[in-house]
Short mmCIF file of C-alpha atoms and ligand atoms in Angstrom, two decimals:
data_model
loop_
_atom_site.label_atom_id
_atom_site.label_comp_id
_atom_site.label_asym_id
_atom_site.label_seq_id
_atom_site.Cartn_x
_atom_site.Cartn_y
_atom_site.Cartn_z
CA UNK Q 1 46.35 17.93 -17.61
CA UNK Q 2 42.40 17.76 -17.56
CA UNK Q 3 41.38 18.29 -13.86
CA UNK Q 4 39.12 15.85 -11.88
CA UNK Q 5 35.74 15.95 -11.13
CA UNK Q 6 34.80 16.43 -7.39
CA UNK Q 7 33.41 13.17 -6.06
CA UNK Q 8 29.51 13.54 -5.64
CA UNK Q 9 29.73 14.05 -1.57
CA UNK Q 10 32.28 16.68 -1.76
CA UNK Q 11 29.84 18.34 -4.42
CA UNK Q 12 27.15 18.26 -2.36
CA UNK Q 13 28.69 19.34 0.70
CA UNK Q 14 30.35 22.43 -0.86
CA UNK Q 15 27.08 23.16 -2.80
CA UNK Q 16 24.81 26.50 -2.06
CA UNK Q 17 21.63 25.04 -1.11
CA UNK Q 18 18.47 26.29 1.30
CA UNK Q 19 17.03 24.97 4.42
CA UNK Q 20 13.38 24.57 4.47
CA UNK Q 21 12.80 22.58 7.63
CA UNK Q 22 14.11 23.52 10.95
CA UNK Q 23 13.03 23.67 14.09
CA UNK Q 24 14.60 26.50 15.85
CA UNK Q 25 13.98 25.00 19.23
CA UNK Q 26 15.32 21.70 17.92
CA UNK Q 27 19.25 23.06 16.81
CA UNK Q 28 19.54 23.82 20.93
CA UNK Q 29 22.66 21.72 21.70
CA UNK Q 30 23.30 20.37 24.95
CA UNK Q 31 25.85 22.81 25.76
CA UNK Q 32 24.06 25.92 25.10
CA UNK Q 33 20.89 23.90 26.83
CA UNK Q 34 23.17 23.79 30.20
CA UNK Q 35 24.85 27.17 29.39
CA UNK Q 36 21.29 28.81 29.26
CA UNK Q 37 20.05 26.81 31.79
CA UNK Q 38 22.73 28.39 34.58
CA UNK Q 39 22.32 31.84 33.10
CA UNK Q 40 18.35 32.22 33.69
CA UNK Q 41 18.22 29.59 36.64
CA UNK Q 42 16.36 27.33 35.24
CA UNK Q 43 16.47 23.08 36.42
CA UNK Q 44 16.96 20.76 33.71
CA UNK Q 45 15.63 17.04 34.75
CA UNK Q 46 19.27 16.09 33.41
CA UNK Q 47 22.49 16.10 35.85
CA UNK Q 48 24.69 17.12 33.02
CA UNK Q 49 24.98 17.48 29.57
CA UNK Q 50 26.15 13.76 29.19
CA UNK Q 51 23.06 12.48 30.72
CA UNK Q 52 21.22 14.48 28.39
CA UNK Q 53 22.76 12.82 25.50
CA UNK Q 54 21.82 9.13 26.89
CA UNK Q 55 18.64 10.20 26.86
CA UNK Q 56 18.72 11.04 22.83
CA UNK Q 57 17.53 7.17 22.18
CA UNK Q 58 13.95 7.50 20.72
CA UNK Q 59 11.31 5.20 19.66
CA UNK Q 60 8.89 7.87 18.15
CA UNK Q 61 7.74 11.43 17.64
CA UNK Q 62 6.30 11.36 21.20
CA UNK Q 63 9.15 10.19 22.66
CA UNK Q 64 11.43 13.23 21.01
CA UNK Q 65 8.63 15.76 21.66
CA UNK Q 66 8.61 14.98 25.54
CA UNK Q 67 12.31 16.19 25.73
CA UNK Q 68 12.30 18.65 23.25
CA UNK Q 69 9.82 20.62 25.13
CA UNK Q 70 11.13 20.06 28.28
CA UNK Q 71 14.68 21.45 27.13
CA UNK Q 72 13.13 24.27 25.84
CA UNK Q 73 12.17 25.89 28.62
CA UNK Q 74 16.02 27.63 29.47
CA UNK Q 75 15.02 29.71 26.20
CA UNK Q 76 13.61 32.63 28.48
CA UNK Q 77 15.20 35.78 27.40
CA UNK Q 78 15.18 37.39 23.62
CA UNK Q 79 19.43 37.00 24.15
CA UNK Q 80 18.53 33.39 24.44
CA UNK Q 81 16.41 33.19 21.17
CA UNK Q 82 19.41 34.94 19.84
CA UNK Q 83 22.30 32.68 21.05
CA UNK Q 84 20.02 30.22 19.97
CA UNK Q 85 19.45 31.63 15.98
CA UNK Q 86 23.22 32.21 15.36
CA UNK Q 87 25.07 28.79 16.60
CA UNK Q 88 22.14 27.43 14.19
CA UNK Q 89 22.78 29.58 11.37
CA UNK Q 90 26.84 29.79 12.00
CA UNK Q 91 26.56 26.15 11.39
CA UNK Q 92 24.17 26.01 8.64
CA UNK Q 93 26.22 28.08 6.87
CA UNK Q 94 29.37 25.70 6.83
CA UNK Q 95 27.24 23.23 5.34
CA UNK Q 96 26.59 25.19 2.18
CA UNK Q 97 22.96 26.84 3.50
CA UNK Q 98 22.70 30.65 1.77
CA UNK Q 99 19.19 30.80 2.83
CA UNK Q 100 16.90 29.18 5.93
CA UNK Q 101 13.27 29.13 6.53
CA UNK Q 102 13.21 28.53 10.04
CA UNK Q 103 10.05 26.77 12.49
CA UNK Q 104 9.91 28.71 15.79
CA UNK Q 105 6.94 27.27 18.31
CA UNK Q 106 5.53 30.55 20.04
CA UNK Q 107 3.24 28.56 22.36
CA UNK Q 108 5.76 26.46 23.71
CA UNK Q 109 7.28 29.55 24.98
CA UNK Q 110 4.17 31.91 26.01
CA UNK Q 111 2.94 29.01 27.65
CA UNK Q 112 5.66 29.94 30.24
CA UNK Q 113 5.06 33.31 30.27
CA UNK Q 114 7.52 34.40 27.75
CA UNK Q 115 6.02 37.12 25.60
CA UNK Q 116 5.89 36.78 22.19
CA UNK Q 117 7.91 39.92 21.21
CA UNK Q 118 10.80 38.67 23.27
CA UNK Q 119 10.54 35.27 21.10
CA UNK Q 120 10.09 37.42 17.96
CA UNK Q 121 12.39 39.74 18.64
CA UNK Q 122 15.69 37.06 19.44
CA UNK Q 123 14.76 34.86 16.71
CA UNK Q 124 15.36 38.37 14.06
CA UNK Q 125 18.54 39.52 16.14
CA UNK Q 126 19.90 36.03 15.29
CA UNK Q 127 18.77 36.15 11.60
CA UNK Q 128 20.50 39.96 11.81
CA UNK Q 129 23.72 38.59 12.98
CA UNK Q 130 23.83 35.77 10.59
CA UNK Q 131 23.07 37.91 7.27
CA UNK Q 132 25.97 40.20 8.67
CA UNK Q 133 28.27 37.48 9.45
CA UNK Q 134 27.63 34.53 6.72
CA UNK Q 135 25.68 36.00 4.36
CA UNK Q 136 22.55 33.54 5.26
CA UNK Q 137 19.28 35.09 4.17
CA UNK Q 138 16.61 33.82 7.34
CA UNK Q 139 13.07 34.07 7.34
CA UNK Q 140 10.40 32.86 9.64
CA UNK Q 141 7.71 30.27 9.66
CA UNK Q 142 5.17 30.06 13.16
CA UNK Q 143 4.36 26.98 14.05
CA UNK Q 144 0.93 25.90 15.53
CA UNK Q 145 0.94 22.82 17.83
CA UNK Q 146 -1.27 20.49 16.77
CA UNK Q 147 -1.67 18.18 19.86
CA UNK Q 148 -3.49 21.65 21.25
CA UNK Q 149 -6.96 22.24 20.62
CA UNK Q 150 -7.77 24.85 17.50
CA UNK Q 151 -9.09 27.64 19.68
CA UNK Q 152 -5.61 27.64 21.33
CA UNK Q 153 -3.66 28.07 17.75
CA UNK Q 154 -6.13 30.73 17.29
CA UNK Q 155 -5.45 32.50 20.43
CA UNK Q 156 -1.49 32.39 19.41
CA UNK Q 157 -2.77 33.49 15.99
CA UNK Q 158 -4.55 36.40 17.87
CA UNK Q 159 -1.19 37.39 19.59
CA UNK Q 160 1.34 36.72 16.97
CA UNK Q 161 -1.16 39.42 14.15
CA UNK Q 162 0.10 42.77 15.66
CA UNK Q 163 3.72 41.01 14.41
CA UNK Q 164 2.11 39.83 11.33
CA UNK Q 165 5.05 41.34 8.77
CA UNK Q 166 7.64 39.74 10.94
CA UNK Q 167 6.27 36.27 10.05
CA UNK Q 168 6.94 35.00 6.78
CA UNK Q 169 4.44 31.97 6.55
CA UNK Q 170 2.65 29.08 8.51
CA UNK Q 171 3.23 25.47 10.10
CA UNK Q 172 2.15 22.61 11.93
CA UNK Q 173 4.21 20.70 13.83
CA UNK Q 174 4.22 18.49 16.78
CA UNK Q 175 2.27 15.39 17.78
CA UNK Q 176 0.73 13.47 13.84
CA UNK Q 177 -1.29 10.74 14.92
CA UNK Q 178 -4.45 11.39 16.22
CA UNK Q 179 -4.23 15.07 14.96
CA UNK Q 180 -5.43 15.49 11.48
CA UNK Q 181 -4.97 18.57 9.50
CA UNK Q 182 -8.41 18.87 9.54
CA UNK Q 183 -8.78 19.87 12.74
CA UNK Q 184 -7.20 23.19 11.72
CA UNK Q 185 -8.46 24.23 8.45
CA UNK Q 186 -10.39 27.41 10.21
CA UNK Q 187 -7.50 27.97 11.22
CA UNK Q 188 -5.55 28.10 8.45
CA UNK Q 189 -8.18 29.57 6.57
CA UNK Q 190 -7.52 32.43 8.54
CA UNK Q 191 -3.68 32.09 8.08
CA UNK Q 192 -4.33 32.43 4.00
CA UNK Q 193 -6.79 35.46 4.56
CA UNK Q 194 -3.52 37.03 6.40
CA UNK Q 195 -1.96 36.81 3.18
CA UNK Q 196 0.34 34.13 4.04
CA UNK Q 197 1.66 30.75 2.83
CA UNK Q 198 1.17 27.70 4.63
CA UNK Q 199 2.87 24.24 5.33
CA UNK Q 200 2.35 21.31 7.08
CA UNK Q 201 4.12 18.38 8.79
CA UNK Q 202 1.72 15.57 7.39
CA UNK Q 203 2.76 11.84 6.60
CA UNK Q 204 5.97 11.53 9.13
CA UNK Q 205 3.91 9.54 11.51
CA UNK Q 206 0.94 9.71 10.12
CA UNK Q 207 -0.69 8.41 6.72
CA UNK Q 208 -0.49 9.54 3.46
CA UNK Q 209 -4.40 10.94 3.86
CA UNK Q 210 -3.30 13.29 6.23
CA UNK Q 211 -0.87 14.75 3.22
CA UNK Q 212 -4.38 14.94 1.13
CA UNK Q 213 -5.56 16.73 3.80
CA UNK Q 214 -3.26 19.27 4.08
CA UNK Q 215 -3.38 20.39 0.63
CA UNK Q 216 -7.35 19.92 0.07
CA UNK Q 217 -7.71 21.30 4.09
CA UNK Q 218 -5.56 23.53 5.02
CA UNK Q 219 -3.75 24.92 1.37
CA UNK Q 220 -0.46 24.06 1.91
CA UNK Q 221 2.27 24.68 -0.28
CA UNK Q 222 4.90 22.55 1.00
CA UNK Q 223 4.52 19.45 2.64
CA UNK Q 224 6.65 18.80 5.83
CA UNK Q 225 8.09 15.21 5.64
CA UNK Q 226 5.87 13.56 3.59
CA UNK Q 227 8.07 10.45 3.34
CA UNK Q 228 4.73 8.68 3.79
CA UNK Q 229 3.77 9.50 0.64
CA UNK Q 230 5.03 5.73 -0.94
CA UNK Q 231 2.57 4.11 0.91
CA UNK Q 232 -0.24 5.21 -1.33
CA UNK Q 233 -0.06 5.40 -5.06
CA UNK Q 234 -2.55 8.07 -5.69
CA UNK Q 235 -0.70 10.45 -3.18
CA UNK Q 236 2.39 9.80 -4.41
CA UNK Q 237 1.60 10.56 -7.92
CA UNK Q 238 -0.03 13.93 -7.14
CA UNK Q 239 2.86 15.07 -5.33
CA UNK Q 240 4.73 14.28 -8.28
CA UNK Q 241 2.35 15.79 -10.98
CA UNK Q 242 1.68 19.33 -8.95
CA UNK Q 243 5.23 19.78 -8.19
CA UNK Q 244 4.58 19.57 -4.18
CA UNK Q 245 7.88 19.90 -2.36
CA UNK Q 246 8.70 17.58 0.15
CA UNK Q 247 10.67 18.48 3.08
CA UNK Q 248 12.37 15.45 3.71
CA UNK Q 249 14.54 14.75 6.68
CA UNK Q 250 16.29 11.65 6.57
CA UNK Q 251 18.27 11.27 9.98
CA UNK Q 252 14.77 12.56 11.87
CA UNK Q 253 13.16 9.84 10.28
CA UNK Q 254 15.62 7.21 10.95
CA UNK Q 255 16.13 8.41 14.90
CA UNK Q 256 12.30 8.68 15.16
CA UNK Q 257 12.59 5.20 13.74
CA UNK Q 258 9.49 6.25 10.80
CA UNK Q 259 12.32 3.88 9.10
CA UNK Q 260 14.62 1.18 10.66
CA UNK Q 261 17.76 2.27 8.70
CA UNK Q 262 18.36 4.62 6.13
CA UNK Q 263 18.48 1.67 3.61
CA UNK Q 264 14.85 1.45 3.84
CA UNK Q 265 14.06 5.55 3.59
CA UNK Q 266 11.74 6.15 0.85
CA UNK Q 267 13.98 8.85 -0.74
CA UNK Q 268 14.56 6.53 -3.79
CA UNK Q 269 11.50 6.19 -4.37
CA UNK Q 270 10.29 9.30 -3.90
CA UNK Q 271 12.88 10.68 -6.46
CA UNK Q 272 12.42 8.00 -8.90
CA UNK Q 273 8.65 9.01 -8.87
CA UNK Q 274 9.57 12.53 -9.65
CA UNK Q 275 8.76 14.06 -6.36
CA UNK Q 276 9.87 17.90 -5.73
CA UNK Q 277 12.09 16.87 -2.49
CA UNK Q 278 14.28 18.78 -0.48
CA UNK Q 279 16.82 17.60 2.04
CA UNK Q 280 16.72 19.07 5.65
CA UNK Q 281 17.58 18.34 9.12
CA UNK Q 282 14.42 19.14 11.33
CA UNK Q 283 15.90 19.09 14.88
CA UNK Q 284 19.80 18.78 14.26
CA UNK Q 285 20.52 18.69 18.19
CA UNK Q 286 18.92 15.31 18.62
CA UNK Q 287 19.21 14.10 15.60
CA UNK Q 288 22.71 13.33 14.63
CA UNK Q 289 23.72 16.52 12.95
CA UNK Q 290 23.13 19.30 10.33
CA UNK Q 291 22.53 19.30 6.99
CA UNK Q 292 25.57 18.23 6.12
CA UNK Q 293 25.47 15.07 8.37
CA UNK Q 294 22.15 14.26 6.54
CA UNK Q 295 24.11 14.28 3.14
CA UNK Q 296 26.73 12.20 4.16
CA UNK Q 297 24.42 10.10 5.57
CA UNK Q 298 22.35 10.17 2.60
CA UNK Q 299 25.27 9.35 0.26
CA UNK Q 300 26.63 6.46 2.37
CA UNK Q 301 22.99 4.70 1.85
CA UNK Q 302 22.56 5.79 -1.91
CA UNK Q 303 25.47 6.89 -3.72
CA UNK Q 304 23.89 9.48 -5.64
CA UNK Q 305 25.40 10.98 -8.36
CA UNK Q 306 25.81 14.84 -9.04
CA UNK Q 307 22.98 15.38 -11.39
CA UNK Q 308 20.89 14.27 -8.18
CA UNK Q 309 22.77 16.29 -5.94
CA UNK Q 310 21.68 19.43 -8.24
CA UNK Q 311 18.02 18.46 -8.47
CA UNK Q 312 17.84 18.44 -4.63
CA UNK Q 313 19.91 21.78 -4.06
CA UNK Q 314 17.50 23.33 -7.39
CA UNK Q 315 14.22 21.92 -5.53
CA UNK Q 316 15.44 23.77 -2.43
CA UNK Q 317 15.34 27.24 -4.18
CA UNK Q 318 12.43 26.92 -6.14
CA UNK Q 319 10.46 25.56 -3.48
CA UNK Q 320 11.40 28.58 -0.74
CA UNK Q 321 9.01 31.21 -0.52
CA UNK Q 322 10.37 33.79 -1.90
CA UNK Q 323 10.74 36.09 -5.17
CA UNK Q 324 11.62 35.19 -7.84
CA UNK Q 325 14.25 37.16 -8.41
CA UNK Q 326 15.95 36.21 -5.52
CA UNK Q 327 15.52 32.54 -6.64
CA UNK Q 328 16.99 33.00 -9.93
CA UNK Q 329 19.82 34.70 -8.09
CA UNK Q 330 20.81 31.63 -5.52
CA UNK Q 331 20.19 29.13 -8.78
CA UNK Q 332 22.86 31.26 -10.77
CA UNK Q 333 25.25 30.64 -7.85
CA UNK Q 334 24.11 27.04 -8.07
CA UNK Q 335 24.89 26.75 -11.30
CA UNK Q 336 28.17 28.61 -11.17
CA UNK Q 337 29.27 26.16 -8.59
CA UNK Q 338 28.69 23.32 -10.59
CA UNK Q 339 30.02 24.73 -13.28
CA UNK Q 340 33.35 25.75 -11.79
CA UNK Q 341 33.70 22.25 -10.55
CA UNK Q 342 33.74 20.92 -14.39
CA UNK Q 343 30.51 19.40 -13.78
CA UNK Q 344 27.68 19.65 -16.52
CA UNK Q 345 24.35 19.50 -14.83
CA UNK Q 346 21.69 19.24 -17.18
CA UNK Q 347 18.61 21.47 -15.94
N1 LIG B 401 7.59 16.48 13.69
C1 LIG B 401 6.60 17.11 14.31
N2 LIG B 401 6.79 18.11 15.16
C2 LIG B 401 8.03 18.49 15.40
C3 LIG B 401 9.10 17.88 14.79
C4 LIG B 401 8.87 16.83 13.87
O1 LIG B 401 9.76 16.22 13.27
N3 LIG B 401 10.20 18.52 15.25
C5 LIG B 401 9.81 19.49 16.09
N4 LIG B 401 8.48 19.47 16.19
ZN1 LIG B 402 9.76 18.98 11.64
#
């Protein structure tokens, strides 16, 4: 009796695969929101965790931003950061994720006096506790906030350099339009003399010059959405020819309505133009769910077969920032995986 194939979803679901975009701050549930908000006596402008929920409708970036920051102020302690790290990472890992590169926003925290070695310090207990309990290798990437002016980023740059070894690269993140990478490229300058690598949300909100931009401007190495990139033929075939991975985040971009329904996500197209994309879930919390919810939701637009399931879980290694060795290692499991399932995948 010959045994039968997995369907595609169940492949991808099951697959080993790595995270590349996640905002810490943006995996805080509305439980542990509430829970966190009694423990450290902090007021939430919500009565209870159901209102907060109603108010999960957005119509843009802005419109998330306003209550993500505003829920992020019950993270106060570094037990918090760490409560925080391992209900992400305990639930990354039952989607399939072996390794996580994950955003954390220092001056959304020191803004409110909380010093950046508590923030530091919770976010690495978490990644502690979920290499010892799943197995999940976790770095970390600092965000700057881009709606801030550039002397601000580079007076969180100034207090985040004693920690410099305990940050594993560079971001942007926060409000797109109106906030060009190129207001930052001293700063990030500075981030590359640090010996660091560098990424940037461009082309979520914004246009696909602000993707040119980050690469010419500020160096980066990954682009951060980039589902923008359609819109302009050039872009999109330099992405394609450099090998630029995309973090793409498909239920984001739907809630932040970038695109009306999935249907119309530029994922296809992206893909078919031989774009190095990754699949990840930005802000999970507000968004409709983990990685896993983003596959499902994924497959129930496209239908994509298992050969394209590989691809996105192969981009995912290659494009993390780290050695190569390790790499090779998580695409042997990869490829063990597929292979145990009777699947060919062709490389
Ligand atoms: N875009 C920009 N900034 C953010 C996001 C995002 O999707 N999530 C958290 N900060
Ligand atoms: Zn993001």
């Amino acid at each position: 009796m010959t045994a039968v194939a997995p369907d595609p979803l169940s492949l991808a679901l099951g697959m080993p695969k790595a995270e590349l975009h996640l905002h810490i701050e943006g995996s805080l549930e509305p439980e542990l929101a509430f829970a966190l908000a009694r423990r450290n006596g902090v007021t939430l402008p919500y009565a209870d965790e159901a209102a907060l929920k109603a108010a999960y409708a957005f119509d843009s970036l802005q419109s998330f931003l306003d209550l993500y920051y505003a829920c992020a102020s019950v993270l106060v302690t570094r037990a918090d950061f760490r409560d925080l790290t391992v209900a992400y990472l305990g639930r990354a890992a039952a989607d399939g994720v072996i390794h996580a590169e994950i955003f954390f926003d220092p001056q959304t925290h020191t803004a409110r006096g909380v010093p950046f070695a508590t923030v530091l310090d919770g976010l690495e207990d978490g990644l502690a506790e979920g290499a010892a309990r799943w197995g999940v290798s976790g770095r970390l990437i600092m965000c700057f906030l881009r709606h801030l002016p550039e002397e601000e980023c580079f007076a969180a740059l100034a207090e985040a350099e004693p920690f410099i070894d305990r940050i594993h690269a560079f971001g942007l993140d926060s409000s797109e339009r109106g906030h060009p990478p190129s207001q930052f490229a001293r700063l990030f300058a500075r981030c590359r003399a640090l010996g660091k690598p560098v990424v940037a949300h461009a082309g979520e909100e914004g246009p696909p010059a602000y993707i040119s931009e980050a690469l010419d401007l500020l160096g980066a190495r990954r682009i951060d959405h980039g589902v923008r990139a359609v819109e302009d033929a050039a872009v999109l075939a330099r992405l394609a020819r450099d090998g630029v991975p995309l973090t793409v985040c498909p239920l984001s971009n739907t809630r932040l309505c970038v695109f009306r329904t999935m249907a119309e996500h530029s994922l296809p197209q992206l893909l078919a133009a031989g774009a190095k994309v990754t699949l990840n879930s930005d802000d999970p919390a507000y968004f409709g769910g983990y990685l896993g919810a983003n596959i499902r939701a994924v497959q129930a637009a496209f239908g994509f077969d298992a050969a394209t399931w590989y691809r996105l879980a192969r981009n995912s290694f290659e494009a993390a920032f780290a050695p190569d060795d390790a790499k090779a290692g998580w695409i042997g499991r990869l490829d063990a995986y597929f292979a145990a399932a009777g699947v060919p995948v062709g490389r």
